[in-house]
Amino acid sequence: ITLTNLISWQLKEPVFREAGNIINFTETNFDVFMQEFFSCLSSGSSFIVPQASTKRDAVSLARYIVKNNIHKIFLPFIALTYLLEELTNNYNKIPLRYIITAGEQLSINQEIKNFFNKYSDAQLYNHYGPSEAHVVTSYTLSKDVNRWDYLPSIGAPISNTQIYILDQYNKPQPTGVPGELHIAGDGLARGYLNRLELTQEKFIPNPFDPGARMYKSGDLARWLADGNIEYLGRIDTQVKIRGFRIELGEIEAQLNQYPEIKHSVVVVQGKEVNKQLIAFYRAKDSREDNIINLLNEDLRAYLQQTLPEYMLPVAFVSLETIPLTPNGKVNRRVLEQMDVSVESSQAYLAPRNDTEKLLVEIWSQVLDLEPENIGVNDNFFDLGGHSLLAVQLMAKINKEFKQSLRLATLFTASNIAALAQLIISKKEVSFDILVPIQTKGNKPPIFAMPGAGGNVLSLQPLSYALGDKQPFYGLEAIGLDGKTSPLDSVEKTAKANITVLKSIQTTGPYRLIGYSYGAKVAYEMASLLLAQGESLHSVILLDTSAFSVQENVPDDVEILYNACDASAKYFNKEMKFTLAQLQQVPASQRIDHIINLLINDGIDASKEQFTAFYNVYKNNFICHINYTPQPLSEKVNIALYRSLEKEEVFKSLDHDYGWNQLLVNKISIYDVPGDHTSMVSIQHIEELAEKINHYYAGLVN
């Protein structure tokens, strides 16, 4: 039925009715072959089959087309670009009149424009359709090349085919609003052979036609005002890197518009926390004997104009040609397995002394990069570093150089040259609790308070997820330097924070965010700022209750165990001993015992740094339990973000976790994925940031 419906529609279209020579480009096991072959038979055309080697080479294919008077061809976008470039540059007259592209998103590059400007008799068609339904939409591009969109529409449904663009609840989306494209009608396949479960998942009941089915394509699309459809990419090819969902096609679309790039492909290499975006491109002037390498810093700067930091590739690789499958589609598997050296966006500067050389070696181990690809001006985060790797990096640096540099040092000395200078000088590093995590952008700054551990590096994923146009400052706990005593109350911490906060923003309205213990600090800061006559834009509380949920303060060994658990999580590790086992160790030996266990687990633990961390954690934990927040006398925009996987102590609380009894106006409440720890980790941070941005957008500035 699928094929019959397709051929019936084709017989009504001039492009398919006209007899001539049709070339076979695709393999016989590819669904486009059916269209090639049967459109040929139904129109009385000749089906010309070249050798496989001819189809794989644009020069040979162009020569074959001209020699055999081919008037119609079906081929994917990248193969189309190669062919049209060859025909434009080396032939003054060609027989091709009908060019149909499908299988990949069509983007109009200069090569395509040059061809159709030179050969105005040729016509370009953009088809869309998965194998489960074959062709279901068609779009004929106008003769006026200058009016073509960069990403042309995929057109409107063909005969006896229905297209629905639906939201997650299978409700139709209005014109202009993206949704998942669903297909119904005579062209729909029955399902997958011997795969009942998959068939039931993808071929679902059609709520708009009782008794019929529709196919969930997994493609994002939206209706245009003229009744055509705009294709927006695959849902299931979105990748997730360090918590951020990324649409690779969005990066490619921007990179393809760079003046000196012909086309590009972006893939993910690496596993788990070491996943990285790699961009492959073909430069416009590249030839077999002269591959043009564009400057990485220029490409990165170009993408930074339109894309957030987390969507920027860590490497840009110039290729002679983009590898293709036998059917002419981009062979992403080859690119995913290609060995790539990650380079910095900075001009390379080799290490100049022994300290810089040793730092390069440490960075090489942590980032899994070749030492010769790391220059002393390279930014740790630009090379693919993130919060988990930063913990490992600073632990190795402190161990090797017998230093006590804080994790927050990476925000103020993020390259090897700056770190080496700190190490060589052996000067006391000034302890500033205000840490500039992200300073770019002209939005009002956010001031964020971390949990009981006091380390602002835990806030970096949230800062990145909120975007590179949102200034974001972390207020680190006093005492992490191991030299200063931690403050012994929430009130004192809030007062100290306000003092340094005003060095950045002298007057309100202020934006405050606090996580866990830090949420209590944020609330107290709000109370103190109001008492000073300042205004507040908003206070965001991340997974904390208004009043203590613990009846008694835990003893020292339990707090030590919790601190160790928190420390291990910074290294993406799980503890391999229990509280009961730790209780059996004499009190005077417990920290040494823990350090040995962490070292045996591959963690570069330092007794001095762990002791400082533990003292801060213990102090803040007790402050957290003992703090009694006071009611606010004014209306303040306050939002509570709760983790969906609630800890036992939260399950018995009221919906608002007790905050409404302190507020003049009710608190806004949002639920986010994850548990108390993972909700602010790279695993779920994008969902949290999306809800925070939504909340901000609804407030009056």
XYZ file of C-alpha atoms in Angstrom:
701
model
C 0.000 0.000 0.000
C 2.859 2.374 0.867
C 4.462 1.984 -2.550
C 1.137 2.093 -4.388
C 0.192 5.360 -2.690
C 3.595 6.875 -3.502
C 3.436 5.910 -7.182
C -0.176 7.144 -7.458
C 0.915 10.530 -6.136
C 3.961 10.589 -8.432
C 1.838 10.012 -11.531
C 0.067 13.302 -10.798
C 3.350 15.241 -10.592
C 5.092 16.512 -13.771
C 8.538 15.730 -12.407
C 7.706 12.023 -12.250
C 5.483 11.724 -15.339
C 8.129 12.935 -17.764
C 10.091 10.098 -19.372
C 13.872 10.177 -19.557
C 16.956 8.621 -17.997
C 16.981 8.108 -14.218
C 20.264 7.210 -12.541
C 20.436 4.713 -9.704
C 22.373 6.357 -6.867
C 21.223 4.462 -3.768
C 21.750 0.850 -2.696
C 18.957 -1.637 -3.338
C 18.360 -2.093 0.411
C 17.639 1.624 0.890
C 14.017 2.788 0.689
C 14.855 5.559 -1.807
C 15.786 2.829 -4.297
C 12.085 1.922 -4.476
C 11.250 5.472 -5.460
C 14.038 5.594 -8.028
C 13.075 2.287 -9.596
C 9.281 2.459 -9.624
C 9.079 6.109 -10.622
C 11.203 5.063 -13.578
C 8.894 2.186 -14.554
C 5.699 4.197 -14.078
C 6.917 7.007 -16.355
C 8.420 4.823 -19.084
C 11.932 6.049 -18.258
C 15.234 4.198 -18.518
C 16.929 3.083 -15.303
C 20.687 3.607 -15.602
C 22.885 1.759 -13.084
C 26.511 2.935 -12.760
C 29.265 1.056 -10.953
C 29.513 1.601 -7.196
C 32.894 3.350 -7.577
C 31.323 5.887 -9.923
C 28.637 6.823 -7.399
C 31.196 7.375 -4.647
C 33.229 9.948 -6.587
C 31.714 13.316 -7.558
C 34.027 13.744 -10.570
C 33.158 10.317 -11.991
C 29.462 10.734 -11.218
C 29.263 14.116 -12.952
C 31.015 12.717 -16.037
C 28.647 9.709 -16.069
C 25.549 11.935 -15.814
C 26.589 14.058 -18.775
C 27.722 11.098 -20.881
C 24.511 9.096 -20.291
C 22.119 12.046 -20.631
C 20.680 11.623 -17.108
C 17.730 13.941 -16.535
C 16.663 12.940 -12.988
C 18.533 11.999 -9.800
C 17.685 11.279 -6.146
C 20.465 11.897 -3.618
C 21.115 13.153 -0.041
C 22.288 16.661 0.788
C 26.066 16.180 1.219
C 26.369 14.045 -1.914
C 24.266 16.649 -3.717
C 26.699 19.428 -2.759
C 29.735 17.497 -4.024
C 28.025 16.699 -7.327
C 26.648 20.189 -8.014
C 30.015 21.799 -7.298
C 31.694 19.534 -9.841
C 29.018 20.135 -12.495
C 29.095 23.922 -11.993
C 32.858 24.239 -12.183
C 33.577 21.887 -15.072
C 30.542 21.729 -17.399
C 28.805 24.400 -19.444
C 25.875 22.223 -20.438
C 24.217 19.380 -18.528
C 21.153 17.154 -19.085
C 19.881 17.201 -15.458
C 16.431 18.758 -15.072
C 15.022 17.220 -11.893
C 17.018 16.890 -8.683
C 15.281 15.347 -5.687
C 16.997 15.381 -2.295
C 15.907 13.523 0.842
C 17.290 11.584 3.781
C 19.130 14.542 5.373
C 18.215 18.122 6.161
C 18.709 20.300 3.101
C 20.594 23.535 3.702
C 21.196 25.978 0.881
C 24.925 26.630 0.597
C 26.791 28.638 -2.010
C 27.523 25.561 -4.157
C 23.816 24.848 -4.548
C 23.065 28.479 -5.341
C 25.849 28.640 -7.931
C 24.524 25.548 -9.695
C 20.908 26.673 -9.976
C 21.908 30.188 -10.984
C 23.991 28.716 -13.815
C 21.494 26.008 -14.854
C 18.139 27.764 -14.498
C 16.264 24.952 -16.295
C 17.007 22.548 -13.440
C 14.483 22.160 -10.616
C 15.171 21.259 -6.968
C 12.737 19.250 -4.841
C 13.005 18.589 -1.108
C 11.339 15.367 0.074
C 10.798 14.078 3.583
C 9.810 10.659 4.845
C 11.121 7.897 7.095
C 11.393 4.280 5.940
C 8.236 3.516 7.976
C 6.194 5.548 5.484
C 8.598 6.483 2.684
C 7.938 9.936 1.150
C 5.191 11.801 3.006
C 5.893 15.470 2.193
C 7.288 17.289 -0.820
C 8.458 20.834 -1.440
C 9.321 22.416 -4.779
C 11.811 25.259 -4.499
C 11.032 28.338 -6.572
C 13.051 29.356 -9.598
C 14.227 32.496 -7.801
C 17.332 31.213 -6.027
C 17.747 34.477 -4.119
C 14.481 33.841 -2.287
C 15.478 30.412 -0.982
C 15.631 29.996 2.785
C 18.862 28.654 4.261
C 16.875 25.667 5.592
C 14.031 25.090 3.116
C 10.691 23.667 4.136
C 9.997 19.951 3.725
C 6.679 20.933 2.173
C 3.129 19.688 2.642
C 1.719 16.134 2.866
C 1.356 14.144 -0.353
C -1.960 12.556 -1.338
C -3.719 10.311 1.203
C -1.255 11.260 3.932
C -1.903 13.139 7.163
C 0.737 14.925 9.213
C 0.171 15.843 12.857
C 2.576 17.959 14.890
C 1.837 17.179 18.513
C 3.024 18.075 21.998
C 4.000 15.508 24.649
C 0.318 14.924 25.428
C -0.534 14.217 21.764
C -2.308 17.566 21.401
C -1.897 19.505 18.127
C 0.590 22.358 18.229
C -0.442 25.765 16.841
C 1.260 27.207 13.786
C 4.862 28.092 14.574
C 5.126 25.976 17.736
C 7.512 22.969 17.575
C 6.313 19.447 18.302
C 6.904 15.842 17.308
C 5.888 15.011 13.748
C 3.403 12.111 13.469
C 2.415 10.408 10.209
C -0.876 8.746 9.289
C -2.641 7.678 6.116
C -2.415 5.135 3.312
C 1.376 5.293 3.118
C 1.997 4.032 6.631
C 3.772 0.704 7.108
C 2.168 -2.035 9.232
C 5.048 -2.132 11.715
C 8.408 -3.793 12.289
C 8.884 -7.425 11.313
C 9.010 -9.680 14.405
C 9.368 -6.675 16.720
C 5.980 -6.327 18.357
C 7.187 -4.182 21.285
C 8.829 -1.599 19.031
C 5.813 -1.584 16.726
C 3.489 -0.827 19.640
C 5.801 1.933 20.850
C 6.084 3.733 17.506
C 2.804 2.901 15.729
C 0.226 4.266 18.134
C -3.579 4.692 17.940
C -4.590 7.799 15.999
C -6.760 9.917 18.333
C -7.977 11.947 15.350
C -9.174 8.899 13.362
C -10.568 6.136 15.632
C -9.431 2.685 14.563
C -6.474 4.035 12.569
C -2.816 4.344 13.569
C -0.144 6.999 13.331
C 3.640 6.792 13.444
C 5.764 8.701 15.992
C 8.615 9.873 13.767
C 10.962 11.199 16.469
C 11.405 14.343 14.359
C 10.815 17.889 15.573
C 8.890 20.128 13.217
C 6.418 22.988 13.119
C 3.701 24.227 10.787
C 4.434 27.395 8.827
C 1.833 30.032 8.060
C 1.690 28.969 4.380
C 0.703 25.368 5.240
C 4.164 23.914 4.718
C 6.281 22.256 7.406
C 9.661 23.265 8.793
C 11.903 20.393 9.890
C 13.783 21.154 13.123
C 15.915 18.056 13.670
C 15.764 14.708 15.420
C 14.547 14.311 18.990
C 16.517 11.108 19.520
C 19.769 12.547 18.151
C 19.900 15.167 20.849
C 22.961 14.467 22.932
C 23.474 15.135 26.608
C 26.869 16.401 27.717
C 27.498 17.272 31.362
C 23.758 17.692 31.870
C 23.067 19.888 28.824
C 20.794 18.665 26.049
C 22.351 19.665 22.743
C 20.942 19.496 19.231
C 23.942 18.792 16.991
C 22.120 20.097 13.939
C 21.808 23.517 15.553
C 25.586 23.775 15.854
C 26.052 22.519 12.281
C 23.546 25.046 10.941
C 25.517 27.913 12.484
C 28.907 26.553 11.432
C 27.714 26.015 7.852
C 27.060 29.747 7.593
C 30.684 30.606 8.307
C 31.916 32.245 5.049
C 34.866 29.893 4.504
C 33.106 26.594 5.334
C 31.413 24.478 2.703
C 29.680 22.114 5.148
C 30.229 20.627 8.575
C 29.275 17.740 10.836
C 29.371 17.789 14.641
C 29.662 14.544 16.602
C 30.263 13.447 20.188
C 33.423 11.598 21.143
C 34.303 10.131 24.526
C 32.189 8.507 27.197
C 30.282 9.617 30.286
C 31.832 12.706 31.919
C 34.523 12.862 29.202
C 32.096 13.390 26.312
C 33.177 16.206 24.009
C 31.783 17.943 20.936
C 34.022 17.647 17.868
C 33.308 19.627 14.692
C 34.478 18.338 11.300
C 34.300 20.654 8.323
C 35.297 21.000 4.712
C 36.728 24.417 3.898
C 35.600 25.973 0.639
C 39.103 26.184 -0.813
C 40.288 22.745 0.328
C 41.637 20.426 -2.344
C 43.092 16.924 -2.258
C 46.619 18.311 -2.297
C 45.890 21.347 -0.115
C 43.565 20.974 2.887
C 42.760 24.389 4.330
C 42.803 24.616 8.139
C 40.829 27.538 9.507
C 41.825 29.108 12.813
C 40.082 27.412 15.727
C 39.818 30.668 17.642
C 38.034 32.311 14.678
C 35.512 29.463 14.407
C 34.941 29.428 18.134
C 34.463 33.208 18.269
C 31.989 32.983 15.383
C 29.875 30.358 17.160
C 30.034 32.288 20.433
C 27.958 35.031 18.799
C 24.902 32.762 18.639
C 25.532 29.701 20.815
C 26.024 29.253 24.569
C 29.385 28.091 25.904
C 28.311 24.483 26.463
C 27.442 24.095 22.753
C 30.903 25.087 21.512
C 33.014 22.218 20.106
C 36.354 21.636 21.789
C 38.001 20.857 18.427
C 37.515 21.848 14.777
C 38.934 19.398 12.240
C 39.368 20.203 8.556
C 38.776 17.308 6.129
C 39.286 16.890 2.418
C 35.791 15.406 2.199
C 33.060 14.460 4.666
C 32.843 10.617 4.761
C 29.599 9.214 3.352
C 27.748 5.911 3.593
C 27.113 3.913 0.389
C 23.716 5.674 0.222
C 25.298 9.120 0.270
C 24.429 10.079 3.847
C 26.982 11.420 6.313
C 28.858 8.531 7.923
C 28.804 9.754 11.511
C 30.181 6.481 12.850
C 33.474 7.053 11.022
C 33.735 10.568 12.460
C 32.855 9.411 15.978
C 35.759 6.958 15.861
C 38.263 9.296 14.222
C 41.285 10.134 16.379
C 41.197 13.855 17.134
C 43.631 16.031 19.052
C 41.740 18.630 21.054
C 43.291 22.041 20.663
C 42.736 25.256 22.535
C 41.126 28.359 21.139
C 44.226 30.269 22.299
C 47.379 30.707 20.263
C 49.727 27.926 21.377
C 52.455 28.904 23.814
C 54.746 26.119 25.045
C 55.626 25.734 28.744
C 58.557 27.988 29.662
C 59.739 26.505 32.966
C 59.621 23.300 34.987
C 56.492 24.319 36.875
C 54.553 24.940 33.661
C 55.863 21.678 32.188
C 54.650 19.703 35.205
C 51.282 21.461 35.116
C 50.930 20.518 31.444
C 51.522 16.876 32.402
C 48.857 17.054 35.125
C 46.345 18.702 32.788
C 47.141 16.055 30.180
C 46.286 13.249 32.631
C 43.054 14.832 33.862
C 41.767 16.003 30.472
C 43.038 12.927 28.601
C 44.831 15.103 26.035
C 48.281 14.939 24.505
C 50.669 17.296 26.377
C 51.818 18.946 23.145
C 48.238 20.133 22.540
C 48.090 22.081 25.804
C 49.556 25.581 25.882
C 50.160 27.673 28.965
C 47.436 30.188 27.998
C 44.770 27.525 27.470
C 41.636 27.801 29.588
C 40.872 24.632 31.546
C 37.145 24.823 30.822
C 37.691 25.573 27.107
C 39.642 22.306 26.818
C 36.654 20.308 28.042
C 37.206 20.694 31.780
C 34.198 20.698 34.093
C 33.475 20.635 37.798
C 34.208 16.931 38.355
C 37.516 17.124 36.478
C 38.381 20.374 38.246
C 38.273 18.600 41.615
C 40.694 15.965 40.316
C 42.938 18.616 38.763
C 43.319 20.719 41.890
C 43.865 17.629 44.059
C 46.745 16.505 41.827
C 48.234 20.015 41.703
C 48.128 20.418 45.480
C 49.623 16.979 46.019
C 52.441 17.470 43.496
C 53.395 20.989 44.588
C 52.488 20.602 48.278
C 50.100 23.539 47.988
C 46.666 24.285 49.449
C 45.074 26.062 46.503
C 41.282 26.235 46.731
C 39.053 24.817 44.022
C 37.743 28.324 43.361
C 41.269 29.237 42.186
C 40.325 27.819 38.783
C 37.878 30.665 38.215
C 40.523 33.346 38.737
C 43.564 31.426 37.444
C 42.094 29.151 34.804
C 45.229 28.651 32.699
C 48.627 27.110 33.331
C 50.531 30.392 33.206
C 48.427 31.923 35.980
C 48.514 28.759 38.102
C 52.272 28.458 37.717
C 52.722 32.041 38.829
C 50.736 31.324 42.014
C 52.777 28.202 42.718
C 56.188 29.752 42.004
C 55.547 32.906 44.029
C 54.631 30.859 47.135
C 52.802 33.927 48.347
C 49.780 33.693 50.550
C 46.800 33.557 48.194
C 44.239 36.137 49.256
C 41.022 34.493 50.383
C 38.048 36.172 48.756
C 34.710 34.509 49.364
C 33.176 36.232 46.303
C 34.073 34.052 43.301
C 33.329 35.268 39.727
C 32.093 32.069 38.110
C 30.740 33.853 35.002
C 31.080 37.609 34.449
C 29.922 38.062 30.841
C 26.527 39.491 29.925
C 24.532 42.576 30.861
C 21.778 40.924 32.904
C 21.563 41.704 36.637
C 23.996 39.376 38.423
C 22.996 36.306 40.398
C 24.617 35.700 43.782
C 24.558 32.033 44.771
C 25.339 30.241 48.019
C 26.533 26.599 47.985
C 25.574 23.789 50.365
C 27.211 22.852 53.659
C 30.532 21.997 51.956
C 30.878 25.663 51.029
C 32.608 25.022 47.699
C 31.362 27.276 44.874
C 32.613 24.874 42.189
C 29.427 22.904 42.863
C 27.536 25.898 41.428
C 29.410 25.938 38.110
C 26.997 23.575 36.283
C 24.069 25.854 37.197
C 25.938 28.935 35.997
C 26.737 27.279 32.662
C 23.170 26.058 32.242
C 21.758 29.551 32.828
C 23.846 30.741 29.877
C 26.908 32.817 29.088
C 24.934 36.067 29.139
C 23.998 35.698 32.816
C 26.630 37.031 35.287
C 26.920 34.566 38.154
C 28.875 34.939 41.396
C 29.367 32.302 44.055
C 29.857 33.131 47.727
C 32.215 30.564 49.161
C 32.271 29.556 52.824
C 34.845 31.168 55.079
C 37.281 28.560 56.396
C 38.030 26.518 53.263
C 41.544 27.950 53.178
C 42.338 26.011 56.357
C 43.597 29.194 57.995
C 40.425 31.132 58.775
C 37.878 29.858 61.285
C 34.399 29.130 59.880
C 31.625 31.489 60.959
C 29.426 29.976 63.623
C 25.951 31.126 62.557
C 23.809 31.638 59.475
C 23.316 35.262 60.510
C 27.083 35.993 60.552
C 27.567 34.264 57.193
C 24.725 36.261 55.627
C 26.181 39.531 56.941
C 29.662 38.715 55.573
C 28.158 37.774 52.204
C 26.249 41.047 51.913
C 29.417 43.044 52.575
C 31.275 41.490 49.618
C 28.141 41.274 47.444
C 27.867 45.071 47.490
C 31.338 45.363 45.975
C 29.750 44.078 42.750
C 26.218 45.475 43.018
C 25.855 48.472 45.300
C 22.054 48.620 45.353
C 19.131 46.304 44.659
C 17.078 44.702 43.383
C 19.206 41.620 44.171
C 18.896 38.085 42.815
C 19.815 35.394 45.331
C 20.023 31.613 44.963
C 20.879 29.162 47.723
C 21.252 25.395 47.709
C 20.481 23.313 50.829
C 22.326 25.059 53.690
C 23.028 27.909 51.261
C 19.269 28.427 50.906
C 19.061 29.275 54.593
C 21.889 31.767 54.094
C 20.093 33.277 51.066
C 16.900 33.685 53.088
C 18.752 35.379 55.948
C 20.510 37.662 53.456
C 17.101 38.646 52.089
C 15.933 39.485 55.617
C 19.022 41.617 56.318
C 18.837 43.425 52.943
C 15.195 44.330 53.540
C 16.129 45.656 56.986
C 18.732 47.862 55.260
C 16.051 49.295 52.968
C 17.278 47.370 49.899
C 14.990 45.742 47.325
C 14.978 42.124 46.167
C 14.211 40.822 42.706
C 13.913 37.204 43.862
C 15.183 34.543 46.240
C 15.449 30.966 44.951
C 15.684 28.177 47.532
C 16.966 24.841 46.278
C 15.656 21.825 48.200
C 15.582 23.009 51.773
C 12.952 23.295 54.479
C 12.179 26.384 56.533
C 12.800 24.633 59.835
C 15.117 21.848 60.882
C 13.865 18.358 60.014
C 16.306 16.671 62.393
C 15.356 16.212 66.011
C 18.942 16.045 67.291
C 22.328 17.219 66.095
C 24.255 14.126 64.859
C 27.421 13.198 66.709
C 30.885 13.996 65.334
C 31.472 10.632 63.675
C 28.175 10.819 61.742
C 28.954 14.334 60.535
C 32.452 13.150 59.555
C 30.926 10.283 57.597
C 28.525 12.679 55.817
C 31.413 15.038 55.028
C 33.386 12.140 53.570
C 30.405 11.132 51.440
C 30.090 14.703 50.141
C 33.826 14.834 49.403
C 33.737 11.535 47.505
C 30.878 12.815 45.355
C 33.094 15.697 44.192
C 35.302 12.989 42.646
C 32.270 11.137 41.229
C 32.971 8.261 43.638
C 30.923 6.249 46.093
C 32.236 5.482 49.577
C 33.269 1.876 50.151
C 32.884 1.835 53.929
C 29.931 2.246 56.259
C 29.194 4.476 59.223
C 29.390 1.434 61.495
C 32.892 0.659 60.222
C 34.026 4.239 60.786
C 32.639 4.160 64.337
C 35.024 1.303 65.122
C 38.054 3.508 64.336
C 39.461 5.522 67.293
C 38.473 9.211 67.080
C 42.087 10.409 66.831
C 42.737 8.166 63.812
C 39.538 8.654 61.811
C 40.684 11.386 59.426
C 43.951 9.556 58.666
C 41.908 6.382 58.125
C 39.586 8.194 55.691
C 42.484 9.761 53.772
C 44.083 6.324 53.283
C 40.773 4.878 52.053
C 40.308 7.748 49.581
C 43.880 7.405 48.284
C 43.404 3.637 47.847
C 40.320 4.441 45.771
C 42.410 6.554 43.393
C 41.531 9.940 44.924
C 44.409 12.387 45.428
C 43.277 13.285 48.927
C 45.130 15.742 51.142
C 44.742 15.621 54.921
C 45.042 19.409 55.248
C 42.413 20.141 52.632
C 40.036 17.433 53.800
C 40.352 18.680 57.383
C 39.515 22.245 56.271
C 36.567 20.943 54.256
C 35.360 18.835 57.190
C 35.565 21.763 59.623
C 33.499 23.950 57.275
C 31.023 21.148 56.590
C 30.590 20.343 60.310
C 30.212 24.010 61.247
C 27.674 24.726 58.481
C 25.754 21.528 59.215
C 25.258 22.577 62.824
C 24.381 26.156 61.811
C 21.840 24.733 59.376
C 20.085 22.743 62.095
C 20.162 25.536 64.683
C 18.941 28.340 62.415
C 15.407 29.629 63.006
C 14.286 31.898 60.161
C 12.176 34.943 61.016
C 9.065 35.996 59.065
C 9.518 38.592 56.340
C 7.409 41.718 56.718
C 7.316 42.581 52.998
C 6.237 40.839 49.823
C 9.221 39.083 48.256
C 9.377 36.841 45.190
C 10.542 33.530 46.658
C 10.600 30.182 44.851
C 11.255 26.696 46.201
C 12.704 24.032 43.898
C 12.152 20.534 45.293
C 13.878 17.330 44.178
C 11.427 14.714 42.904
C 13.338 11.876 44.590
C 12.749 13.109 48.108
C 14.846 12.149 51.091
C 12.915 10.486 53.913
C 13.104 13.597 56.102
C 11.289 15.654 53.441
C 8.446 13.198 52.798
C 6.601 14.119 56.001
C 6.725 17.873 55.326
C 3.952 20.048 53.969
C 3.921 20.882 50.259
C 5.684 24.213 50.876
C 8.283 22.722 53.263
C 7.091 25.205 55.898
C 8.029 28.427 54.085
C 4.578 29.956 53.606
C 4.101 30.614 57.319
C 7.066 33.027 57.089
C 5.962 34.929 53.978
C 3.446 37.646 53.159
C 2.803 36.190 49.702
C 2.870 32.478 48.884
C 6.041 30.796 47.721
C 6.272 29.519 44.113
C 7.018 25.798 44.015
C 8.717 23.782 41.261
C 9.661 20.101 41.176
C 12.849 19.096 39.363
C 14.345 15.683 38.504
C 16.882 13.956 40.720
C 17.530 13.617 44.426
C 18.903 16.220 46.833
C 22.425 15.849 45.428
C 21.841 15.121 41.744
C 19.292 17.898 41.149
C 22.178 20.415 40.981
C 24.602 18.065 39.211
C 25.400 17.887 35.513
C 22.886 15.038 35.255
C 19.788 17.225 35.836
C 21.041 20.795 35.802
C 19.494 21.729 32.467
C 15.979 20.982 33.717
C 16.616 23.064 36.844
C 18.035 25.986 34.855
C 15.099 25.886 32.433
C 12.632 26.219 35.312
C 14.656 29.020 36.910
C 14.743 30.965 33.631
C 10.997 30.402 33.270
C 10.484 31.780 36.783
C 12.647 34.828 36.081
C 10.781 35.505 32.842
C 7.501 35.685 34.753
C 8.724 38.279 37.249
C 8.539 42.019 36.776
C 12.080 43.422 36.845
